[in-house]
Amino acid sequence: MSVSAHATESELDALWRARPRSRFVRVSFALFGLLLVGSWFVGDFDFADSFSDTRARNLDRFLDEVRPYPLRAPGPDGTLEPLPWDWGVFGTWAQQRLTDGVSDRDTPGGLESALGTLAISVLAIVLAALASLVFCGFAARTLATPRPFAPHAGPAPWPRRLAWQVVRGATRIVLIVQRSMPEYILAFLLLAMLRTPAWPAVLALAIHNCGILGRLAAETIENADPRPAVALRALGASRTTIALTSIAPAILPRLLTYFFYRWETCVREATVLGILGLASLGWLIDEAQVSGFRYDEMVFFIGLGMVIVLAGDLLSAIARRIVRRAS
Amino acid sequence: MAPDLRRPFPLGPRGFVLAGLGVAGIWAALYLGLQPSDLTPSTGGLSLARDFFARAFSPALSSEAAYVPDGTPGLLALSLRAAVTTVVYAAAAMSVALVLGIVLGFCASTAWWSGDPLGGRTWFGRTVAPVIYGATRVLIGFMRSVHEVLWAVLFLAAVGLTPLAAVVAIAIPYAGTLAKIFSEMVDEAPREASHALRAAGASGMQQFAFGLVPRALPDMIAYAFYRFECALRSSAVLGFFGYETLGREIEQSFVSTNYGEVWTHLYVLLALVLVFDAWSGRLRARLAR
């Protein structure tokens, strides 16, 4: 459809009618919109209860108890009244939380747990990346075929085509199942089998992220410029040689970007997995709440988790910038 | 290959990052004191694992509990009801997160302010606009830095168990993430159409709405669908904290060692995520064209 510099009304009209349209996209939009709006009518959202006086009183009491314990004192009617804010008192209390963890409970200190959270996330994402590198080659349509990067070779005999199709399909199913399972549920199931404080968290994160990184890596391979690989193939290079010398260097920068994005998520998830009783900040958050409702300490550890997450985001942004500059 | 003599350091920046990752991984394993030998389950864990995985191909179709009170719905009905609740929480959270994400995302994009939607060279553009921009970015970072499960734990402690709290708990970090990604997508969208509109005399708001946003829209829609898939998982996990989603059924069945039931619920969750994954995957392919 060509339009002259001064399009007439009818030309514009024809252009408008020839615009790309898809019934699938329209139906999807309608369904999705219906789902979003309809959920508010289907769900048992009791607004009267959510904003009742009881809830307001709960919130009021919670906000009182979030104030660090040493900065409160028994008032005339026996409840704890806030004392004037004192940074010194707060500092001592915060330091105790960093070294001793939850007061009167046998937990590691906040600093140790924070480092543990980081360690879990780092080990998990490194393991996930290593595993996904193995998977991605077998999931990529361009590489996992009988005659990769040989456009003029003609179709391979059907048994080999079928064999590769099976390999590719199986790899994709493994990846999709890995990423469909929430980390928390994986860790919950693994914890019952492996009674070490860190492995269930590491493995749960590694399994879920291997599925995601593997899919993304396979897509990156499929979208990579095929010309160097075709040239190598024409010179007689094997599939492995092509993968290692032509594809790997081409996709590395993008893979590193994905890697760091996923690591940011891993730090968040690693914090939470501690709630199951694993060696991360979540453990302290859960202990503080379950044992005697120490909301001041719970909020402190959630704040510590925020610091870790923000530090991770910053580190990841720096690393991604280094990778981007280099490529 | 001959070494590149212009480089003072034998590793390039990328090699440097890779080496750093290796060192970080080893540090993490040492810090956690992990041994590969710990990966073999203990005797108790091994028999549990055997019992559990033995049921993978024979999920339960009816309740495995020794005593089932009269009037309890069947296992499949229970699982489906939990699945519907999972979807409802995810959808309600997503509807809030989308609206917030779009508003915050536009406020946090440089294109919104540099395209002078409200007249960037005015007094307002020089003083108030940068404050709104910066404040939005800080707010987004704050919302994103606390995981939805921790928001849920906070709300549980603050107001108690109410379904609305679960929805808000998911909606807060999701709105932050959507806003961050939306702002990046708008900022990285091709600018030609917006420049052409400016040349034709369009206002800043018009350039943004009709030049920039339509270019970023397919990516934004695809990402919103992907986040809905994530919301399904988050909503399921909130079941572990007392909400009536699939996570609760999984936990209860597992704790009462009814492993066949666990697999039933796991397969329902898997089906839920897979259906949505296939739907959003097809939509992405259509939108990319």
Coordinates of C-alpha atoms in Angstrom, one line a residue:
Chain A
M1 CA 0.0 0.0 0.0
S2 CA 1.6 3.2 -1.1
V3 CA 0.4 6.6 -0.1
S4 CA 1.3 9.8 -1.9
A5 CA 2.7 12.8 0.0
H6 CA -0.7 14.4 0.1
A7 CA -2.9 11.4 0.8
T8 CA -6.5 11.7 -0.1
E9 CA -9.3 10.8 2.3
S10 CA -10.0 7.5 0.5
E11 CA -6.3 6.5 0.4
L12 CA -6.1 7.0 4.2
D13 CA -9.3 5.1 4.6
A14 CA -7.9 2.2 2.6
L15 CA -4.7 2.3 4.6
W16 CA -6.7 2.2 7.8
R17 CA -8.8 -0.8 6.7
A18 CA -5.6 -2.7 5.6
R19 CA -4.0 -2.3 9.1
P20 CA -2.9 -5.6 10.6
R21 CA -5.6 -7.2 12.7
S22 CA -5.8 -10.4 14.5
R23 CA -8.9 -12.0 16.0
F24 CA -6.7 -13.9 18.4
V25 CA -5.2 -10.7 19.9
R26 CA -8.7 -9.2 20.2
V27 CA -10.2 -12.2 21.9
S28 CA -7.2 -12.4 24.2
F29 CA -7.6 -8.8 25.2
A30 CA -11.3 -9.2 25.9
L31 CA -10.7 -12.3 27.9
F32 CA -7.9 -10.8 29.9
G33 CA -9.9 -7.7 30.6
L34 CA -12.8 -9.8 31.7
L35 CA -10.5 -11.8 34.0
L36 CA -9.1 -8.7 35.6
V37 CA -12.5 -7.0 36.2
G38 CA -14.4 -10.2 36.9
S39 CA -12.0 -11.3 39.6
W40 CA -13.3 -8.5 41.9
F41 CA -16.8 -9.9 41.6
V42 CA -15.9 -13.6 41.9
G43 CA -13.5 -13.3 44.8
D44 CA -14.6 -13.2 48.4
F45 CA -13.3 -9.7 49.0
D46 CA -15.1 -8.5 52.1
F47 CA -14.5 -4.8 52.0
A48 CA -16.5 -4.2 55.1
D49 CA -14.4 -6.6 57.0
S50 CA -11.1 -5.3 55.5
F51 CA -11.8 -1.8 56.7
S52 CA -13.6 -2.6 59.9
D53 CA -12.8 -1.1 63.3
T54 CA -11.1 -4.4 64.4
R55 CA -8.7 -4.2 61.5
A56 CA -8.0 -0.5 62.3
R57 CA -7.3 -1.4 65.9
N58 CA -5.0 -4.2 64.8
L59 CA -3.1 -1.8 62.6
D60 CA -2.9 0.8 65.3
R61 CA -1.4 -1.8 67.8
F62 CA 1.0 -3.0 65.1
L63 CA 2.3 0.4 64.4
D64 CA 2.9 0.9 68.1
E65 CA 4.8 -2.3 68.4
V66 CA 7.0 -1.6 65.4
R67 CA 8.8 1.0 67.5
P68 CA 12.0 -0.7 68.9
Y69 CA 11.3 -2.3 72.3
P70 CA 13.9 -0.3 74.3
L71 CA 12.2 2.9 73.0
R72 CA 9.0 1.9 74.8
A73 CA 8.2 1.8 78.5
P74 CA 5.3 0.6 80.6
G75 CA 2.8 3.5 80.9
P76 CA 0.3 4.1 83.8
D77 CA -2.2 1.6 82.4
G78 CA 0.4 -1.2 81.9
T79 CA 0.7 -0.9 78.1
L80 CA 3.9 0.1 76.5
E81 CA 4.1 3.8 75.8
P82 CA 6.6 5.3 73.3
L83 CA 9.7 7.0 74.8
P84 CA 11.3 9.9 73.1
W85 CA 13.4 8.8 70.1
D86 CA 17.1 8.2 71.0
W87 CA 19.5 7.3 68.2
G88 CA 22.0 5.9 70.7
V89 CA 19.5 3.4 72.2
F90 CA 18.3 2.6 68.7
G91 CA 21.9 2.0 67.6
T92 CA 22.7 -0.4 70.4
W93 CA 19.5 -2.3 69.7
A94 CA 20.2 -2.5 66.0
Q95 CA 23.7 -3.7 66.6
Q96 CA 22.3 -6.5 68.9
R97 CA 20.0 -7.5 66.1
L98 CA 22.9 -7.6 63.6
T99 CA 25.0 -9.8 65.9
D100 CA 22.5 -11.8 67.9
G101 CA 19.5 -12.1 65.6
V102 CA 16.1 -12.5 67.3
S103 CA 16.3 -11.7 71.0
D104 CA 16.1 -14.8 73.3
R105 CA 16.0 -17.1 70.3
D106 CA 18.7 -19.4 69.0
T107 CA 19.1 -17.8 65.6
P108 CA 22.2 -16.6 63.7
G109 CA 22.8 -12.8 63.7
G110 CA 21.3 -10.5 61.2
L111 CA 24.6 -9.9 59.4
E112 CA 25.4 -13.6 59.1
S113 CA 21.9 -14.3 57.8
A114 CA 22.2 -11.4 55.3
L115 CA 25.5 -12.8 54.0
G116 CA 23.9 -16.3 53.9
T117 CA 21.0 -14.9 51.8
L118 CA 23.5 -13.5 49.4
A119 CA 25.5 -16.7 49.3
I120 CA 22.4 -18.8 48.6
S121 CA 21.4 -16.5 45.8
V122 CA 24.9 -16.5 44.2
L123 CA 25.5 -20.2 44.4
A124 CA 21.9 -20.9 43.1
I125 CA 22.2 -18.6 40.1
V126 CA 25.7 -19.9 39.2
L127 CA 24.5 -23.5 39.3
A128 CA 21.4 -22.5 37.3
A129 CA 23.5 -20.9 34.7
L130 CA 25.8 -23.8 34.3
A131 CA 22.9 -26.3 34.0
S132 CA 21.0 -24.0 31.6
L133 CA 24.1 -23.9 29.3
V134 CA 23.9 -27.7 29.0
F135 CA 20.1 -27.5 28.3
C136 CA 19.9 -24.5 25.9
G137 CA 21.8 -26.1 23.0
F138 CA 19.4 -29.1 23.0
A139 CA 16.4 -26.8 23.1
A140 CA 17.4 -24.4 20.3
R141 CA 15.6 -25.0 17.0
T142 CA 18.6 -23.9 15.0
L143 CA 21.2 -26.1 16.7
A144 CA 19.2 -29.2 17.8
T145 CA 18.5 -30.4 14.2
P146 CA 20.2 -33.2 12.2
R147 CA 22.0 -30.7 9.9
P148 CA 22.5 -27.4 11.8
F149 CA 23.4 -24.3 9.8
A150 CA 23.5 -26.1 6.5
P151 CA 20.8 -24.3 4.5
H152 CA 21.6 -26.1 1.2
A153 CA 22.0 -29.6 2.6
G154 CA 18.4 -30.7 2.1
P155 CA 16.3 -32.7 4.7
A156 CA 18.0 -35.4 6.7
P157 CA 16.6 -38.9 6.7
W158 CA 13.4 -39.1 8.9
P159 CA 14.8 -41.2 11.7
R160 CA 17.4 -38.6 12.5
R161 CA 14.9 -35.8 12.2
L162 CA 12.6 -37.6 14.5
A163 CA 15.4 -38.3 17.0
W164 CA 16.3 -34.7 17.2
Q165 CA 12.7 -33.7 17.5
V166 CA 12.3 -36.0 20.5
V167 CA 15.5 -34.6 22.1
R168 CA 14.4 -31.0 21.5
G169 CA 10.8 -31.6 22.7
A170 CA 12.0 -33.5 25.9
T171 CA 14.5 -30.7 26.7
R172 CA 11.8 -28.0 26.3
I173 CA 9.4 -29.9 28.5
V174 CA 12.0 -30.3 31.2
L175 CA 12.7 -26.5 31.1
I176 CA 9.0 -25.5 31.2
V177 CA 8.3 -27.8 34.1
Q178 CA 11.3 -26.4 36.0
R179 CA 10.2 -22.8 35.5
S180 CA 6.5 -23.5 36.2
M181 CA 7.1 -24.6 39.8
P182 CA 7.4 -21.8 42.3
E183 CA 10.7 -21.7 44.2
Y184 CA 8.9 -21.7 47.5
I185 CA 7.0 -24.9 46.8
L186 CA 10.2 -26.6 45.5
A187 CA 12.1 -25.6 48.6
F188 CA 9.2 -26.8 50.8
L189 CA 9.3 -30.3 49.2
L190 CA 13.1 -30.5 49.1
L191 CA 13.4 -29.5 52.7
A192 CA 11.6 -32.7 53.8
M193 CA 14.2 -34.8 51.9
L194 CA 17.5 -32.9 52.5
R195 CA 18.0 -32.0 56.1
T196 CA 20.7 -29.4 55.5
P197 CA 19.9 -25.8 56.1
A198 CA 21.1 -24.4 52.7
W199 CA 20.8 -27.1 50.0
P200 CA 17.0 -27.0 49.6
A201 CA 17.0 -23.2 49.1
V202 CA 20.0 -23.4 46.7
L203 CA 18.5 -26.2 44.7
A204 CA 15.0 -24.8 44.6
L205 CA 16.3 -21.5 43.2
A206 CA 18.7 -23.2 40.9
I207 CA 15.9 -25.5 39.4
H208 CA 13.4 -22.7 38.8
N209 CA 16.0 -20.3 37.3
C210 CA 17.6 -23.0 35.2
G211 CA 14.2 -23.3 33.5
I212 CA 14.0 -19.6 32.8
L213 CA 17.7 -19.1 31.8
G214 CA 17.6 -22.2 29.6
R215 CA 14.5 -20.9 27.7
L216 CA 16.0 -17.4 27.3
A217 CA 19.4 -18.9 26.2
A218 CA 17.7 -21.1 23.6
E219 CA 15.8 -18.1 22.2
T220 CA 19.0 -16.1 22.1
I221 CA 20.7 -18.9 20.1
E222 CA 17.7 -19.0 17.7
N223 CA 17.9 -15.2 17.2
A224 CA 21.7 -15.1 16.8
D225 CA 23.2 -14.2 13.4
P226 CA 23.5 -17.5 11.6
R227 CA 26.1 -16.4 9.0
P228 CA 29.3 -17.2 11.0
A229 CA 27.9 -20.6 11.9
V230 CA 26.9 -21.3 8.3
A231 CA 30.4 -20.4 7.1
L232 CA 32.0 -22.7 9.7
R233 CA 29.7 -25.5 8.8
A234 CA 30.6 -25.1 5.1
L235 CA 34.3 -25.5 6.2
G236 CA 33.3 -28.8 7.8
A237 CA 33.1 -27.8 11.5
S238 CA 31.3 -30.1 13.8
R239 CA 28.2 -29.1 15.8
T240 CA 30.2 -28.8 19.0
T241 CA 32.8 -26.6 17.3
I242 CA 30.1 -24.3 15.9
A243 CA 28.4 -24.1 19.3
L244 CA 31.7 -23.3 21.1
T245 CA 33.4 -21.0 18.7
S246 CA 30.7 -19.2 16.8
I247 CA 27.5 -19.2 18.9
A248 CA 28.9 -19.0 22.5
P249 CA 30.8 -15.8 22.0
A250 CA 27.9 -14.2 20.1
I251 CA 25.3 -14.9 22.8
L252 CA 27.5 -14.3 25.9
P253 CA 26.8 -10.6 26.4
R254 CA 23.0 -11.2 26.3
L255 CA 23.2 -14.2 28.5
L256 CA 25.2 -12.3 31.1
T257 CA 22.5 -9.6 31.1
Y258 CA 19.8 -12.2 31.7
F259 CA 22.0 -13.8 34.3
F260 CA 22.2 -10.6 36.4
Y261 CA 18.5 -9.8 36.0
R262 CA 17.6 -13.3 37.3
W263 CA 20.2 -12.9 40.1
E264 CA 18.3 -9.8 41.3
T265 CA 15.2 -12.0 41.6
C266 CA 17.2 -14.7 43.3
V267 CA 18.2 -12.4 46.1
R268 CA 14.6 -11.5 46.8
E269 CA 13.5 -15.1 46.7
A270 CA 16.5 -16.3 48.9
T271 CA 15.3 -13.9 51.6
V272 CA 11.9 -15.3 51.6
L273 CA 12.9 -19.0 51.5
G274 CA 14.3 -18.6 55.0
I275 CA 10.7 -18.6 56.3
L276 CA 10.8 -22.4 55.8
G277 CA 13.6 -22.5 58.4
L278 CA 16.5 -22.2 56.0
A279 CA 19.7 -20.2 56.5
S280 CA 18.6 -16.8 55.2
L281 CA 17.0 -13.6 56.5
G282 CA 13.5 -15.1 56.2
W283 CA 14.2 -17.3 59.1
L284 CA 14.8 -14.4 61.4
I285 CA 11.7 -12.6 60.0
D286 CA 9.6 -15.7 60.7
E287 CA 11.1 -16.3 64.2
A288 CA 10.6 -12.7 65.2
Q289 CA 6.9 -12.9 64.3
V290 CA 6.1 -16.4 65.5
S291 CA 8.0 -16.3 68.8
G292 CA 6.2 -13.7 70.8
F293 CA 5.2 -11.3 68.1
R294 CA 8.3 -9.1 68.1
Y295 CA 7.1 -6.9 65.3
D296 CA 9.9 -4.4 65.9
E297 CA 12.5 -7.0 65.2
M298 CA 10.5 -8.4 62.3
V299 CA 10.3 -5.1 60.6
F300 CA 14.0 -4.5 61.3
F301 CA 15.0 -7.7 59.5
I302 CA 12.6 -6.9 56.6
G303 CA 14.4 -3.6 56.3
L304 CA 17.8 -5.4 56.3
G305 CA 16.4 -7.6 53.5
M306 CA 15.6 -4.4 51.6
V307 CA 19.2 -3.2 52.0
I308 CA 20.5 -6.5 50.6
V309 CA 18.1 -6.4 47.7
L310 CA 19.0 -2.8 46.8
A311 CA 22.7 -3.6 47.1
G312 CA 22.2 -6.6 44.8
D313 CA 20.3 -4.5 42.3
L314 CA 23.1 -1.9 42.3
L315 CA 25.8 -4.6 41.9
S316 CA 23.9 -6.1 39.1
A317 CA 23.4 -2.8 37.3
I318 CA 27.2 -2.1 37.5
A319 CA 28.0 -5.6 36.2
R320 CA 25.5 -5.2 33.3
R321 CA 27.0 -1.9 32.4
I322 CA 30.5 -3.4 32.3
V323 CA 29.1 -6.2 30.0
R324 CA 27.3 -3.7 27.8
R325 CA 30.4 -1.4 27.5
A326 CA 32.5 -4.4 26.5
S327 CA 30.2 -5.5 23.7
Chain B
M1 CA 44.8 -17.3 19.1
A2 CA 47.6 -14.8 19.8
P3 CA 47.1 -12.8 22.9
D4 CA 45.9 -9.2 22.3
L5 CA 49.0 -7.2 23.4
R6 CA 47.1 -3.9 23.6
R7 CA 45.3 -5.2 26.7
P8 CA 47.2 -4.5 29.9
F9 CA 45.2 -7.2 31.6
P10 CA 44.9 -10.7 30.2
L11 CA 41.2 -10.8 30.7
G12 CA 38.8 -8.5 28.9
P13 CA 36.0 -6.8 30.9
R14 CA 33.7 -9.7 30.0
G15 CA 36.2 -12.3 31.1
F16 CA 36.7 -10.3 34.2
V17 CA 33.0 -10.5 35.0
L18 CA 33.0 -14.3 34.3
A19 CA 36.0 -14.8 36.6
G20 CA 34.3 -12.8 39.2
L21 CA 31.3 -15.0 39.0
G22 CA 33.4 -18.1 39.4
V23 CA 35.0 -16.7 42.5
A24 CA 31.6 -15.6 43.9
G25 CA 30.2 -19.0 43.4
I26 CA 33.1 -20.7 45.2
W27 CA 32.9 -18.2 48.0
A28 CA 29.2 -18.9 48.4
A29 CA 29.6 -22.6 48.6
L30 CA 32.4 -22.2 51.2
Y31 CA 30.4 -19.7 53.2
L32 CA 27.4 -21.9 53.4
G33 CA 29.7 -24.9 54.2
L34 CA 28.0 -27.0 51.5
Q35 CA 29.3 -30.5 50.7
P36 CA 28.1 -32.3 47.6
S37 CA 27.8 -35.3 49.9
D38 CA 25.0 -33.5 51.8
L39 CA 22.9 -33.9 48.6
T40 CA 22.3 -37.6 49.3
P41 CA 19.3 -37.6 51.6
S42 CA 19.4 -39.0 55.1
T43 CA 17.8 -42.4 55.6
G44 CA 14.5 -40.8 56.6
G45 CA 14.7 -38.3 53.8
L46 CA 15.4 -41.1 51.3
S47 CA 12.4 -43.2 52.2
L48 CA 10.3 -40.0 52.1
A49 CA 11.6 -39.1 48.7
R50 CA 10.9 -42.7 47.5
D51 CA 7.3 -42.6 48.8
F52 CA 6.8 -39.1 47.4
F53 CA 8.2 -39.7 43.9
A54 CA 6.5 -43.1 43.6
R55 CA 3.2 -41.2 43.4
A56 CA 4.3 -38.9 40.6
F57 CA 2.5 -41.0 38.0
S58 CA -0.5 -42.0 40.2
P59 CA -1.9 -38.7 41.6
A60 CA -4.9 -39.1 43.9
L61 CA -8.3 -38.7 42.5
S62 CA -10.1 -38.7 45.8
S63 CA -9.1 -37.8 49.3
E64 CA -6.5 -40.0 50.9
A65 CA -7.2 -38.9 54.5
A66 CA -8.1 -41.7 56.9
Y67 CA -11.2 -39.8 58.1
V68 CA -13.2 -37.6 55.8
P69 CA -16.0 -35.7 57.5
D70 CA -19.4 -35.7 55.8
G71 CA -20.0 -32.8 53.5
T72 CA -16.4 -32.2 52.6
P73 CA -16.0 -31.6 48.9
G74 CA -14.1 -34.2 46.9
L75 CA -10.4 -33.8 46.3
L76 CA -10.7 -32.6 42.7
A77 CA -13.4 -30.1 43.7
L78 CA -11.1 -28.9 46.4
S79 CA -8.2 -28.6 44.1
L80 CA -10.2 -26.8 41.4
R81 CA -11.7 -24.4 44.0
A82 CA -8.1 -23.6 45.2
A83 CA -7.1 -23.1 41.6
V84 CA -10.0 -20.6 41.0
T85 CA -9.0 -18.7 44.1
T86 CA -5.4 -18.7 42.9
V87 CA -6.5 -17.2 39.6
V88 CA -8.8 -14.7 41.3
Y89 CA -6.2 -13.3 43.6
A90 CA -3.6 -13.1 40.8
A91 CA -6.1 -11.3 38.5
A92 CA -7.3 -8.9 41.1
A93 CA -3.7 -8.1 42.1
M94 CA -2.7 -7.7 38.5
S95 CA -5.6 -5.2 37.8
V96 CA -4.3 -3.0 40.6
A97 CA -0.6 -3.5 39.6
L98 CA -1.3 -2.6 35.9
V99 CA -3.0 0.7 36.6
L100 CA -0.4 1.7 39.2
G101 CA 2.4 0.3 37.0
I102 CA 1.3 2.4 34.0
V103 CA 1.0 5.6 36.0
L104 CA 4.2 5.2 37.9
G105 CA 6.0 3.9 34.9
F106 CA 5.2 7.0 32.8
C107 CA 6.2 9.3 35.7
A108 CA 9.5 7.4 36.0
S109 CA 10.4 7.5 32.3
T110 CA 12.6 10.3 31.0
A111 CA 10.6 10.4 27.8
W112 CA 7.5 11.5 29.6
W113 CA 9.3 14.6 31.1
S114 CA 11.8 15.3 28.3
G115 CA 9.0 15.1 25.7
D116 CA 7.6 18.0 27.6
P117 CA 4.2 16.6 28.1
L118 CA 3.4 19.4 30.5
G119 CA 5.8 21.9 29.0
G120 CA 9.4 21.1 30.2
R121 CA 10.8 24.5 29.7
T122 CA 8.3 26.1 32.0
W123 CA 8.7 26.9 35.6
F124 CA 6.9 23.6 36.4
G125 CA 9.1 21.6 34.1
R126 CA 12.3 22.9 35.8
T127 CA 11.3 22.6 39.5
V128 CA 8.4 20.2 40.2
A129 CA 8.9 17.7 37.3
P130 CA 12.3 16.5 38.4
V131 CA 11.1 16.1 42.0
I132 CA 8.1 13.9 40.8
Y133 CA 10.5 11.9 38.5
G134 CA 13.0 11.3 41.3
A135 CA 10.3 10.6 44.0
T136 CA 8.6 8.1 41.6
R137 CA 11.9 6.2 41.0
V138 CA 12.6 6.0 44.8
L139 CA 9.0 4.8 45.4
I140 CA 9.4 2.1 42.7
G141 CA 12.6 0.9 44.2
F142 CA 11.0 0.7 47.6
M143 CA 8.0 -1.2 46.4
R144 CA 10.2 -3.7 44.5
S145 CA 12.7 -4.3 47.2
V146 CA 10.2 -6.1 49.5
H147 CA 9.1 -9.5 48.2
E148 CA 5.3 -10.1 47.9
V149 CA 5.5 -12.9 50.6
L150 CA 7.1 -10.4 53.0
W151 CA 4.4 -7.8 52.2
A152 CA 1.9 -10.6 53.0
V153 CA 3.7 -11.4 56.3
L154 CA 3.6 -7.7 57.1
F155 CA -0.1 -7.3 56.4
L156 CA -0.8 -10.5 58.3
A157 CA 0.9 -9.0 61.3
A158 CA -0.7 -5.6 60.8
V159 CA -4.3 -6.3 60.0
G160 CA -4.7 -10.1 60.1
L161 CA -5.9 -12.5 57.5
T162 CA -8.1 -10.9 54.9
P163 CA -8.1 -11.7 51.1
L164 CA -7.8 -8.1 50.2
A165 CA -4.4 -8.0 52.0
A166 CA -3.2 -10.9 49.8
V167 CA -4.2 -9.0 46.7
V168 CA -2.4 -5.8 47.9
A169 CA 0.6 -7.8 49.0
I170 CA 1.1 -9.1 45.4
A171 CA 0.0 -5.8 43.8
I172 CA 2.7 -3.6 45.5
P173 CA 5.9 -5.3 44.3
Y174 CA 4.3 -6.2 40.9
A175 CA 3.3 -2.5 40.3
G176 CA 6.9 -1.5 41.1
T177 CA 8.3 -4.1 38.7
L178 CA 5.8 -3.2 36.0
A179 CA 6.6 0.5 36.4
K180 CA 10.3 -0.1 36.2
I181 CA 10.1 -2.2 33.0
F182 CA 7.4 0.0 31.4
S183 CA 9.5 3.1 32.0
E184 CA 12.5 1.4 30.3
M185 CA 10.4 0.2 27.4
V186 CA 9.0 3.7 26.7
D187 CA 12.4 5.2 27.0
E188 CA 14.0 2.7 24.6
A189 CA 11.2 2.7 22.1
P190 CA 12.1 4.1 18.6
R191 CA 11.7 7.9 18.5
E192 CA 11.1 8.5 14.8
A193 CA 7.3 8.7 15.0
S194 CA 7.5 11.0 18.0
H195 CA 10.0 13.3 16.2
A196 CA 7.8 13.4 13.1
L197 CA 4.8 14.4 15.3
R198 CA 6.8 17.1 16.9
A199 CA 7.8 18.4 13.5
A200 CA 4.1 18.5 12.6
G201 CA 3.4 20.6 15.6
A202 CA 2.1 18.1 18.1
S203 CA 2.2 18.9 21.7
G204 CA 4.5 17.0 24.1
M205 CA 1.5 15.0 25.4
Q206 CA 0.5 14.1 21.9
Q207 CA 4.0 13.1 21.0
F208 CA 4.2 10.8 24.0
A209 CA 0.7 9.3 23.6
F210 CA 0.7 8.8 19.8
G211 CA 4.4 8.6 18.9
L212 CA 6.1 6.8 21.7
V213 CA 3.6 4.6 23.6
P214 CA 2.3 2.8 20.5
R215 CA 5.8 1.7 19.7
A216 CA 6.4 0.4 23.2
L217 CA 2.9 -1.1 23.6
P218 CA 3.4 -4.6 22.1
D219 CA 6.4 -5.2 24.4
M220 CA 4.4 -3.8 27.4
I221 CA 1.5 -6.0 26.7
A222 CA 3.7 -9.1 26.3
Y223 CA 5.5 -8.3 29.6
A224 CA 2.2 -7.7 31.4
F225 CA 1.0 -11.2 30.3
Y226 CA 4.3 -12.7 31.5
R227 CA 3.9 -11.0 34.9
F228 CA 0.4 -12.4 35.2
E229 CA 2.0 -15.9 34.9
C230 CA 4.3 -14.9 37.7
A231 CA 1.3 -13.6 39.7
L232 CA -0.3 -17.0 39.5
R233 CA 2.8 -18.6 41.1
S234 CA 3.0 -15.9 43.8
S235 CA -0.7 -16.3 44.5
A236 CA -0.3 -20.1 44.9
V237 CA 2.6 -19.6 47.3
L238 CA 0.6 -17.2 49.5
G239 CA -1.5 -20.4 50.4
F240 CA 1.4 -21.3 52.7
F241 CA 0.4 -18.2 54.8
G242 CA -3.3 -19.2 55.3
Y243 CA -4.9 -18.0 52.1
E244 CA -7.1 -20.5 50.3
T245 CA -5.0 -20.9 47.2
L246 CA -3.2 -24.0 45.9
G247 CA -0.2 -23.6 48.2
R248 CA -2.4 -24.3 51.2
E249 CA -3.7 -27.5 49.7
I250 CA -0.1 -28.6 48.8
E251 CA 1.2 -27.9 52.3
Q252 CA -1.7 -29.6 54.1
S253 CA -1.6 -32.7 51.9
F254 CA 2.2 -32.9 52.2
V255 CA 2.2 -32.5 56.0
S256 CA -0.4 -35.3 56.3
T257 CA 1.8 -37.4 54.0
N258 CA -0.9 -37.8 51.4
Y259 CA 1.6 -37.6 48.6
G260 CA -0.9 -38.6 45.9
E261 CA -2.9 -35.5 46.8
V262 CA 0.2 -33.4 46.7
W263 CA 0.8 -34.5 43.1
T264 CA -2.8 -33.8 42.1
H265 CA -2.5 -30.2 43.4
L266 CA 0.9 -29.8 41.8
Y267 CA -0.4 -31.0 38.4
V268 CA -3.4 -28.5 38.7
L269 CA -0.9 -25.7 39.4
L270 CA 1.3 -26.9 36.5
A271 CA -1.7 -27.0 34.1
L272 CA -2.7 -23.5 35.2
V273 CA 0.7 -22.1 34.6
L274 CA 1.2 -24.0 31.3
V275 CA -2.1 -22.9 29.9
F276 CA -1.2 -19.3 30.6
D277 CA 2.3 -19.7 29.3
A278 CA 1.0 -21.1 26.0
W279 CA -1.5 -18.3 25.7
S280 CA 0.9 -15.5 26.4
G281 CA 3.6 -17.2 24.2
R282 CA 1.2 -17.2 21.3
L283 CA 0.1 -13.6 22.0
R284 CA 3.8 -12.5 22.1
A285 CA 4.4 -14.1 18.7
R286 CA 1.4 -12.3 17.2
L287 CA 2.3 -9.0 18.7
A288 CA 5.9 -9.2 17.5
R289 CA 4.8 -9.4 13.9

